[in-house]
Coordinates of C-alpha atoms in Angstrom, one line a residue:
Chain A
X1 CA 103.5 -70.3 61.4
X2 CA 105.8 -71.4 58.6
X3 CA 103.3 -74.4 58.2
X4 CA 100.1 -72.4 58.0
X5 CA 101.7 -70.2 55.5
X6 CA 102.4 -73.5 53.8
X7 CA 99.1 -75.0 53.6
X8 CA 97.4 -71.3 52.6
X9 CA 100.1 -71.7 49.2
X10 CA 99.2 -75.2 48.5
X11 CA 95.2 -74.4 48.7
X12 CA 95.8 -71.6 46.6
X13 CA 97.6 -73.5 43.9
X14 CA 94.9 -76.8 44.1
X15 CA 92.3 -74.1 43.4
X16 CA 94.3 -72.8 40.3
X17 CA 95.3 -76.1 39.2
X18 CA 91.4 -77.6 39.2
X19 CA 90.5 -74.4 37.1
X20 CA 93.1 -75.8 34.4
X21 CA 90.7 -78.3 32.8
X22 CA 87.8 -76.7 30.8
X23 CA 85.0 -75.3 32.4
X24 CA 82.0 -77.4 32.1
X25 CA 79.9 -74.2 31.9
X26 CA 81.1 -74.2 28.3
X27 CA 80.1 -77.3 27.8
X28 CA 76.8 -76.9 29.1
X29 CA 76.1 -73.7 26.8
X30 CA 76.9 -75.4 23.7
X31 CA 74.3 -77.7 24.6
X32 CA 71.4 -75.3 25.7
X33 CA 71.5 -71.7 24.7
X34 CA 68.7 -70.7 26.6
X35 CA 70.7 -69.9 30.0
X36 CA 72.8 -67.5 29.4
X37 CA 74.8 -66.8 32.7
X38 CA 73.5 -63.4 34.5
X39 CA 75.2 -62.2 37.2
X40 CA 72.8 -59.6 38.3
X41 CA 70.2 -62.5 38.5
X42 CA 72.4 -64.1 40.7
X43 CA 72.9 -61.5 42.9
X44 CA 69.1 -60.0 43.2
X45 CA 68.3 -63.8 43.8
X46 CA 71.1 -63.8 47.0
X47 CA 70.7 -60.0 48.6
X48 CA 66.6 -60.0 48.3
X49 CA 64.3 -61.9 50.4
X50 CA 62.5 -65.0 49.3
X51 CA 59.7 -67.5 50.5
X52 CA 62.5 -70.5 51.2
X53 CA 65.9 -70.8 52.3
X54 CA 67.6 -71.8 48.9
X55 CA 71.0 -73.8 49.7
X56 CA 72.1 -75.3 47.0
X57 CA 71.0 -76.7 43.2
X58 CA 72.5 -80.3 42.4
X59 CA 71.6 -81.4 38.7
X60 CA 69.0 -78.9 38.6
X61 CA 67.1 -79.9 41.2
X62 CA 67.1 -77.0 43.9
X63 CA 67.3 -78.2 47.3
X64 CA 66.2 -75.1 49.5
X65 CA 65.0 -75.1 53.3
X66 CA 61.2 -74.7 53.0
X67 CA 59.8 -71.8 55.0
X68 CA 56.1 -71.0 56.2
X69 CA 53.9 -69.2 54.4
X70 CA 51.7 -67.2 56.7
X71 CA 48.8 -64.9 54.7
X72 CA 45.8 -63.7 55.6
X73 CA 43.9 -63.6 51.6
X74 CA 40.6 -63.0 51.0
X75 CA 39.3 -66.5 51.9
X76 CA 41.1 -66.0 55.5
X77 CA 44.4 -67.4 57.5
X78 CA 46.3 -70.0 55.0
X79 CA 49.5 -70.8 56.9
X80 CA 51.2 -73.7 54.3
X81 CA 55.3 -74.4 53.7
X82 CA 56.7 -73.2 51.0
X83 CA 57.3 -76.6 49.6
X84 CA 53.9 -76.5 48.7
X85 CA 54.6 -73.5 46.4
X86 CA 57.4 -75.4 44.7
X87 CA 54.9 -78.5 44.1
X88 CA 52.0 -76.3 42.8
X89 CA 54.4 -74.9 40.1
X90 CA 54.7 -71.0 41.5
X91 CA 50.6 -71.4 42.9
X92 CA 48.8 -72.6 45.9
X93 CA 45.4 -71.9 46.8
X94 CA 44.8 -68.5 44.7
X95 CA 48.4 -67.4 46.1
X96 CA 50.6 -67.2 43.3
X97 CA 54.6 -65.2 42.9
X98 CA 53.6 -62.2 40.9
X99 CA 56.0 -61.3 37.7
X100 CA 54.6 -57.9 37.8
X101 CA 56.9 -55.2 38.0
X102 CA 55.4 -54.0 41.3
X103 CA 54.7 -57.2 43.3
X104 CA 58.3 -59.2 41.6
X105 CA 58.5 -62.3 43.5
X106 CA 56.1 -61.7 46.2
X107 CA 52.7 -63.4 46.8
X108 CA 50.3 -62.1 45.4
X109 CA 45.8 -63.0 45.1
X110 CA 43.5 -61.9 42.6
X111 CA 40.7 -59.9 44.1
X112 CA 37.4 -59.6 42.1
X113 CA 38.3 -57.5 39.5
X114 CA 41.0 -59.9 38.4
X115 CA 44.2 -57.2 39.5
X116 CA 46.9 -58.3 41.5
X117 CA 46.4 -57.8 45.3
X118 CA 49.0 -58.4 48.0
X119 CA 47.0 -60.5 51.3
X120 CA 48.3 -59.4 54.6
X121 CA 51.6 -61.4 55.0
X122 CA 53.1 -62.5 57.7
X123 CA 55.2 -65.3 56.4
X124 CA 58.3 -66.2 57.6
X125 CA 60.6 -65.4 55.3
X126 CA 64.7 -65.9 54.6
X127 CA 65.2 -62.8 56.5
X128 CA 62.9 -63.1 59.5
X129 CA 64.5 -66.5 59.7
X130 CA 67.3 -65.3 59.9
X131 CA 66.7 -62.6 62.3
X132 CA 65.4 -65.1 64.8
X133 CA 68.5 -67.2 64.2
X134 CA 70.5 -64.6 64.9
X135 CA 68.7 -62.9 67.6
X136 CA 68.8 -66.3 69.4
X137 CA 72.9 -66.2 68.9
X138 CA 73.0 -62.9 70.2
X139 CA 70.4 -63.9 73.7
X140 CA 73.1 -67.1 74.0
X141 CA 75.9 -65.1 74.1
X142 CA 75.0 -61.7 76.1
X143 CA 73.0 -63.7 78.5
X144 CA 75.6 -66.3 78.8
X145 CA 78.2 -63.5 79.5
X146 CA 75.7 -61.6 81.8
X147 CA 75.1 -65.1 84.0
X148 CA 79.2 -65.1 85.0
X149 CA 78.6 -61.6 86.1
X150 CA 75.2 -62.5 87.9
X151 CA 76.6 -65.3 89.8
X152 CA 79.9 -63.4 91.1
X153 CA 77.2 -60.8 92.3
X154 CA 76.0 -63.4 94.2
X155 CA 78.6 -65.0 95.8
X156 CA 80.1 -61.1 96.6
X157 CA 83.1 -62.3 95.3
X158 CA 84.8 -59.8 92.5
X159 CA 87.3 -62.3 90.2
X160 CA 88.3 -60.4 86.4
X161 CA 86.7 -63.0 83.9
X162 CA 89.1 -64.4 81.4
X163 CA 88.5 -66.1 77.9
X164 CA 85.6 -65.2 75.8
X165 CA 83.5 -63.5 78.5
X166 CA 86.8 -61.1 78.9
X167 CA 87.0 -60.7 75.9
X168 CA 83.0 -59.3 75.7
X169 CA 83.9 -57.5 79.1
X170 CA 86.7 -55.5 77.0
X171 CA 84.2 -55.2 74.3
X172 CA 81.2 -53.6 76.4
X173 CA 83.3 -51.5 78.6
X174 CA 85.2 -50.0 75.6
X175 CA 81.3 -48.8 74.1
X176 CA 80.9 -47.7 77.3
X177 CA 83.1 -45.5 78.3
X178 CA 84.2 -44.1 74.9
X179 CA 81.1 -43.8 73.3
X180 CA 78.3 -44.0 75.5
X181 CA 79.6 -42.0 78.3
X182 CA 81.3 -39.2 76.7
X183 CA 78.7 -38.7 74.2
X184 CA 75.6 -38.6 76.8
X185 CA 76.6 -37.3 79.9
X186 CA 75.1 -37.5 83.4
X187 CA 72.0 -39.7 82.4
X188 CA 73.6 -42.5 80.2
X189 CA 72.7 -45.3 82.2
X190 CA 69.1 -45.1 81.0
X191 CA 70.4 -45.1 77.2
X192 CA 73.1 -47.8 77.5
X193 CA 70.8 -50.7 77.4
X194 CA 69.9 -50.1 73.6
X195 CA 72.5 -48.8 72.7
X196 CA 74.6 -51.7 73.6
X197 CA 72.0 -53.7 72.1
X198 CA 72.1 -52.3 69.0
X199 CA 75.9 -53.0 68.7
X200 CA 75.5 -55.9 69.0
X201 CA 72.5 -57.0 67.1
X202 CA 74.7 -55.0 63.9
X203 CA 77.4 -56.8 64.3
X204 CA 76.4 -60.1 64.8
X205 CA 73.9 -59.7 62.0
X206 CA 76.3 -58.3 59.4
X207 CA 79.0 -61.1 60.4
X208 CA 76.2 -64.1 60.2
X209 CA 75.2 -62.7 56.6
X210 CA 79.5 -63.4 55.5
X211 CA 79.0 -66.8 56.1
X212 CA 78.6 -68.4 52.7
X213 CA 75.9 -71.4 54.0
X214 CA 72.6 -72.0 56.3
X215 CA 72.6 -70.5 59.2
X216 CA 74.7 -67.6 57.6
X217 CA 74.1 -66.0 53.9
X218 CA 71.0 -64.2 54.6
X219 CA 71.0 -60.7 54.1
X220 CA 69.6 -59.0 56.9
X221 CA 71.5 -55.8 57.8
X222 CA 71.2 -54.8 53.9
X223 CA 67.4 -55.1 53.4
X224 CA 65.9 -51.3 54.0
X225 CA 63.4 -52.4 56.4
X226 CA 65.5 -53.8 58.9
X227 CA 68.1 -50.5 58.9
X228 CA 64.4 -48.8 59.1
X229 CA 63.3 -49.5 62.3
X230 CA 67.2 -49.7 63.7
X231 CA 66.7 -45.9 63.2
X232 CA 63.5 -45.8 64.1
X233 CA 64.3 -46.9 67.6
X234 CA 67.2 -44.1 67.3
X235 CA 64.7 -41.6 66.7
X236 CA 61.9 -42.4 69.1
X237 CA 65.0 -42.4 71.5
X238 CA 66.6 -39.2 70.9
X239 CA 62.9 -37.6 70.1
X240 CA 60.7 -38.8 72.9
X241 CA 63.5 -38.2 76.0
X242 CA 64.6 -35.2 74.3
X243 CA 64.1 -32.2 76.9
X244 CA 62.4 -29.2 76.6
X245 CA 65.6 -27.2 76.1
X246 CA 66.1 -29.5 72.9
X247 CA 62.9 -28.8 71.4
X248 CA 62.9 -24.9 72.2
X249 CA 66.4 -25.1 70.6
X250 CA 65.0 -26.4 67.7
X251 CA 61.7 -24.4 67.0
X252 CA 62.7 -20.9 68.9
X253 CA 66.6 -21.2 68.9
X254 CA 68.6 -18.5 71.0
X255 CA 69.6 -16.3 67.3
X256 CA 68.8 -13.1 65.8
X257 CA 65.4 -12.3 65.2
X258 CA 65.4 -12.2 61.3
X259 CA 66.7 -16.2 61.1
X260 CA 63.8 -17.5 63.1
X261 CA 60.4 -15.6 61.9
X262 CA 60.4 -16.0 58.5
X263 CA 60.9 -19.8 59.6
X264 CA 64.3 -20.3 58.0
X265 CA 66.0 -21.9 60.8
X266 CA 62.8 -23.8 62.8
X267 CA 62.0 -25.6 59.1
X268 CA 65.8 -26.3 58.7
X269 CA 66.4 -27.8 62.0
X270 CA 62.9 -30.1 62.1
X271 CA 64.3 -31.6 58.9
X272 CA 67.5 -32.4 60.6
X273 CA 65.3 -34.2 63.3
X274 CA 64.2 -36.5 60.2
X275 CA 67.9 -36.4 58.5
X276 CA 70.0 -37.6 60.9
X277 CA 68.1 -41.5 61.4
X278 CA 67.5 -41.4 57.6
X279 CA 71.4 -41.3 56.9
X280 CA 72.4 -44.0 59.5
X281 CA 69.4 -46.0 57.9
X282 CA 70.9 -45.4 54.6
X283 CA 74.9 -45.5 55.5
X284 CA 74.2 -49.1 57.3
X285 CA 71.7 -50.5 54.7
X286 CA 73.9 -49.4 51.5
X287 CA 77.7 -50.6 53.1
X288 CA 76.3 -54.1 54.1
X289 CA 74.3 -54.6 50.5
X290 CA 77.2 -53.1 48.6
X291 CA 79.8 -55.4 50.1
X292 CA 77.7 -58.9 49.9
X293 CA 77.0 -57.4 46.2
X294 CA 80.8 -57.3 45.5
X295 CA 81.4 -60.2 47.3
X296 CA 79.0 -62.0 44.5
X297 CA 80.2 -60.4 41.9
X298 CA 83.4 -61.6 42.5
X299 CA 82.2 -65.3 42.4
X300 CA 80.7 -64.6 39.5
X301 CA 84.0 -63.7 37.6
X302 CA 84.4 -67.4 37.3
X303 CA 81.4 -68.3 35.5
X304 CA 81.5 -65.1 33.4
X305 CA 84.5 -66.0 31.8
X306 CA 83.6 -69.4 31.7
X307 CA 82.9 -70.2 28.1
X308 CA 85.7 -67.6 27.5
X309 CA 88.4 -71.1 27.1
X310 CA 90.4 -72.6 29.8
X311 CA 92.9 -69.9 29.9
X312 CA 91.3 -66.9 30.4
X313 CA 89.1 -68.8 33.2
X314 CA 91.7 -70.7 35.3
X315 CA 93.5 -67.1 35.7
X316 CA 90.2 -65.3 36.3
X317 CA 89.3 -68.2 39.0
X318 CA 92.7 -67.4 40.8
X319 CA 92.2 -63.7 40.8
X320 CA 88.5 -64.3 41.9
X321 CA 90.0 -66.3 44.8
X322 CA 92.4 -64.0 45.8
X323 CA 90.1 -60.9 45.5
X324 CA 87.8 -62.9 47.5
X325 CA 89.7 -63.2 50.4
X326 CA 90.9 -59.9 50.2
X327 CA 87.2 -58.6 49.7
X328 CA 85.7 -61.0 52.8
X329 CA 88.4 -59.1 55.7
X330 CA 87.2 -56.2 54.1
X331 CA 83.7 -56.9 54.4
X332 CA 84.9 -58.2 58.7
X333 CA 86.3 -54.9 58.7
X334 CA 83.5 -53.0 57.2
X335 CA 81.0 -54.9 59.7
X336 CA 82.4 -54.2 63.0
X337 CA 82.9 -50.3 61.8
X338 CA 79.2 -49.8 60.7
X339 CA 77.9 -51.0 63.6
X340 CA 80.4 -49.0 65.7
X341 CA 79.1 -45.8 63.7
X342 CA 75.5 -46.5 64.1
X343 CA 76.3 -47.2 68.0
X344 CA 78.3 -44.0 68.1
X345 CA 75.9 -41.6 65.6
X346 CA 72.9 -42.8 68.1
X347 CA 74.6 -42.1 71.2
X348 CA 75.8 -38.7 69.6
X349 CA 72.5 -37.7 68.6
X350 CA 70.9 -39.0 71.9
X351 CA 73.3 -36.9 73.8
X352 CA 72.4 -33.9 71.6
X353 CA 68.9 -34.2 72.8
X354 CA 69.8 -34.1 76.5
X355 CA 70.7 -30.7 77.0
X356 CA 70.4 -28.6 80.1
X357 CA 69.1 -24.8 79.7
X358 CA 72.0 -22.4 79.4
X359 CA 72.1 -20.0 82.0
X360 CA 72.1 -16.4 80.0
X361 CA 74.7 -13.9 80.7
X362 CA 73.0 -10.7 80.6
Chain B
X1 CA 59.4 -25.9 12.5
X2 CA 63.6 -27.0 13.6
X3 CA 62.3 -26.9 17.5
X4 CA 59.7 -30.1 16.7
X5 CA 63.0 -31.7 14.1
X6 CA 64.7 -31.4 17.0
X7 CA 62.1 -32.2 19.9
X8 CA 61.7 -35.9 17.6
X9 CA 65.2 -36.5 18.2
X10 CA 65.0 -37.0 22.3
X11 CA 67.2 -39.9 23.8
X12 CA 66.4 -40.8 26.8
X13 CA 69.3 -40.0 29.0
X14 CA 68.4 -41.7 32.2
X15 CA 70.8 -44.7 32.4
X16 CA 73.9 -42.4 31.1
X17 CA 73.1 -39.8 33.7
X18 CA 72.8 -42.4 36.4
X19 CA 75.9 -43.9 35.5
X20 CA 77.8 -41.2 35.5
X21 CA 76.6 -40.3 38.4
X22 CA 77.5 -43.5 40.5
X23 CA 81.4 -42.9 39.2
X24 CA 81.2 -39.2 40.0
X25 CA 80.0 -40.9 43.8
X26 CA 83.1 -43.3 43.9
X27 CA 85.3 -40.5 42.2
X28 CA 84.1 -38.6 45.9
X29 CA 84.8 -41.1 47.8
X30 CA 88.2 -41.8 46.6
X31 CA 88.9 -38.2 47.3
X32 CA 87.8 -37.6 50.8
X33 CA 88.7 -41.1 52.0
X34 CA 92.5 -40.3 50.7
X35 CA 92.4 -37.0 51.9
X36 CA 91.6 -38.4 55.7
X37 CA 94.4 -40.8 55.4
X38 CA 96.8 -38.4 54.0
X39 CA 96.0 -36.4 57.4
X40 CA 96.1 -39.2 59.5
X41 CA 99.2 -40.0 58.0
X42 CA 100.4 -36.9 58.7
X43 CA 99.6 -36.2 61.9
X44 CA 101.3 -39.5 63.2
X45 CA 104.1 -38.2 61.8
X46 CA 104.2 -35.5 63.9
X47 CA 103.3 -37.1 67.3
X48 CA 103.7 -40.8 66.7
X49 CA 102.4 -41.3 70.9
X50 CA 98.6 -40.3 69.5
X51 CA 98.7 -43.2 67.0
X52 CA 95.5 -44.9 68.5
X53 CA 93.6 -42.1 68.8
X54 CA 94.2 -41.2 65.5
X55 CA 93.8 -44.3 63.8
X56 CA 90.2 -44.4 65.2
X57 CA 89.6 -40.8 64.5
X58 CA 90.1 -41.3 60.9
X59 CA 88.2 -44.7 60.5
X60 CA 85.1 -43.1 61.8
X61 CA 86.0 -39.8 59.9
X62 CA 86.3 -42.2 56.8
X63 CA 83.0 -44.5 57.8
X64 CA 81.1 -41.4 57.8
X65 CA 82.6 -39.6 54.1
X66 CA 81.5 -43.4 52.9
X67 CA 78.3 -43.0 53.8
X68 CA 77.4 -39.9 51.9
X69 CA 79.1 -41.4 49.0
X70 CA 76.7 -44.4 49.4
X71 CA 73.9 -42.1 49.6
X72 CA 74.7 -40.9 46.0
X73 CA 75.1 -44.7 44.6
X74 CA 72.0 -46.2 46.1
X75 CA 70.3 -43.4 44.9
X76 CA 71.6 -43.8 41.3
X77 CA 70.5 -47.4 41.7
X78 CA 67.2 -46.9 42.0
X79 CA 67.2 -44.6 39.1
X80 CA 69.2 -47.3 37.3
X81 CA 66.4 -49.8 38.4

């Protein structure tokens, strides 16, 4: 321990003692004016989607994972990489990156009357490759976990796992029976599938887009679509197995007279029915952007301050370190809790939708 | 004739407004976040055996206060935008 707390000290001053020289961003800026450093660039160009996986720029020259480009234009199916949109300067075949303000950095064609038009694009961008990356993490481990299980089922023979898979047995049993069971009731079994899912897919999602480099970095969980259908799936759940009693509750609830004909309280509760999965959309989609923005910003301190003079940025690249740290177990922390929410909001609002008639004491 | 003086003089107030707003948001926050630790704090205190329940009582309590305050930022975000 004494040693590990050793090494952490020495890292921290090597990265505060290579700060000490001048920057050669200053350097750079005397020579060029043109690029001015912009941090909000930098972070729009890491949290939004994009046609290639960009990893890294060495002497200008960008060296980025090409993607395919799958679109359906006017002239048919072009499926091309997107290398091929780097070599033809931003254009390939009529597709072009728009500038517009509407269409900003997505492909666009020009239909007859020379506007802008977006093709039908199925393209697999940063984010769906990243999805698929990290779906395929989460199949390895749940099915890899589920195959110990499988096999003892076989054999009849009932051992208590150890390791990682007990570790993922502690982890499963714990959503279980505190969330899923409590919340739910007699009929959870049908429910725990997805919602055990859904925990899952969160969390491994948020943690892979921490990791600073390819296969991590993408931001999945904080692009609006994907927190979309997440609650979409919520709400066809709660909504389509909702019983009757759940929908008489909502358009001819057991009150007074006077608070359900003018319709104050039938209008009021069918907005909550669309409320509820639009606040976990938003809670999930704005904790994970606004953490991976933070966490960029942060970087950025550095080059902000670097044509500031040595000074100002060797201090500012040790208290960008430090708040990095501190702001990446945050982010850990932040992960694991938002996808415990969503897991326990769903099951909540699942359970909500499964009531029984009450019998009426007359 | 002072109505169309003044009517000439229009800012636009957009950016300040959404500003302001987004602080108001984290000023929120800051309040209901402290004011669900100060309780948990509290109720330890009083029966140190519950401290796992209450520790995860008040991190969902506090996930969920966060999430309306987010509502207000992203929304004063896209107005920024």
């Amino acid at each position: 321990m004494k040693d590990f707390s050793r090494i952490i000290v020495l890292l921290f001053c090597f990265v505060a003692a290579s700060a000490l020289h001048p920057a050669f961003a200053a350097e750079e800026q005397g020579k060029h004016e043109s690029a001015a450093f912009s941090a909000k660039d930098v972070i729009m160009e890491h949290v939004t989607d994009a046609y290639e996986w960009h990893i890294t720029t060495i002497n200008g020259k960008h060296i980025s994972i090409p993607l395919p480009v799958i679109v359906v234009g006017q002239n048919g199916l072009n499926v091309f990489f997107s290398s091929k949109l780097e070599e033809g300067h931003g254009s390939y075949n009529g597709f072009y990156l728009s500038e517009s303000e509407k269409y900003k950095g997505k492909l666009v064609e020009k239909n007859a009357s020379g506007e802008e038009i977006r093709p039908w694009d199925f393209s697999i961008t940063k984010n769906v490759f990243s999805l698929l990356i990290n779906s395929g993490i989460l199949l390895a481990i749940i099915l890899g976990v589920a195959s110990f299980y499988k096999k003892q089922k076989k054999t009849g023979e009932l051992k208590a796992p150890r390791g990682f898979i007990g570790f993922m047995e502690m982890i499963v049993m714990n959503i279980e029976n505190e969330v899923i069971k409590p919340c739910i009731g007699k009929n959870y079994a049908k429910f725990s599938p997805y919602l055990l899912t859904a925990f899952f897919f969160i969390l491994i999602n948020n943690l892979m887009g921490l990791i600073p480099i390819f296969p991590g970095g993408a931001n999945v969980t904080g692009n609006i679509a994907i927190t979309l259908i997440l609650s979409l799936f919520t709400f066809f759940y709660v909504n389509i197995f909702g019983t009757k009693e759940y929908w008489r509750e909502i358009f001819w609830p057991d009150v007074p007279i006077w608070l359900k004909v003018p319709p104050f309280m039938p209008i009021i509760e069918f907005v909550g029915v669309f409320t509820k999965p639009f606040a976990l959309m938003i809670r999930l989609f704005a904790n994970i952007l606004a953490g991976h923005s933070i966490a960029i910003s942060i970087v950025c301190l550095v080059f902000i301050t670097a044509s500031q003079g040595p000074a100002l940025n060797s201090s500012m690249t040790v208290v960008s370190v430090l708040l990095s740290v501190f702001m990446g177990l945050v982010e850990v922390l932040v992960s694991c809790i938002q996808a415990y929410v969503f897991t326990l909001l769903s099951a909540v609002f699942i359970g909500l939708a499964q009531v029984e008639p009450h019998t009426v004491k007359r | 004739m002072l109505l169309s003086v003044l009517l000439q003089a229009v800012v636009s107030y957009t950016g300040l407004g959404a500003a302001i707003g987004a602080g108001l948001a984290a000023v929120g926050a800051g309040i209901g976040v402290g004011r669900i630790g100060g309780s948990a704090c509290e109720g330890i205190a009083r029966q140190p055996d519950a401290v796992g329940d209450i520790r995860t009582t008040m991190i969902i309590a506090a996930a969920l206060v966060e999430g309306v305050a987010l509502f207000a930022i992203v929304l004063c975000g896209f107005i920024l935008k």
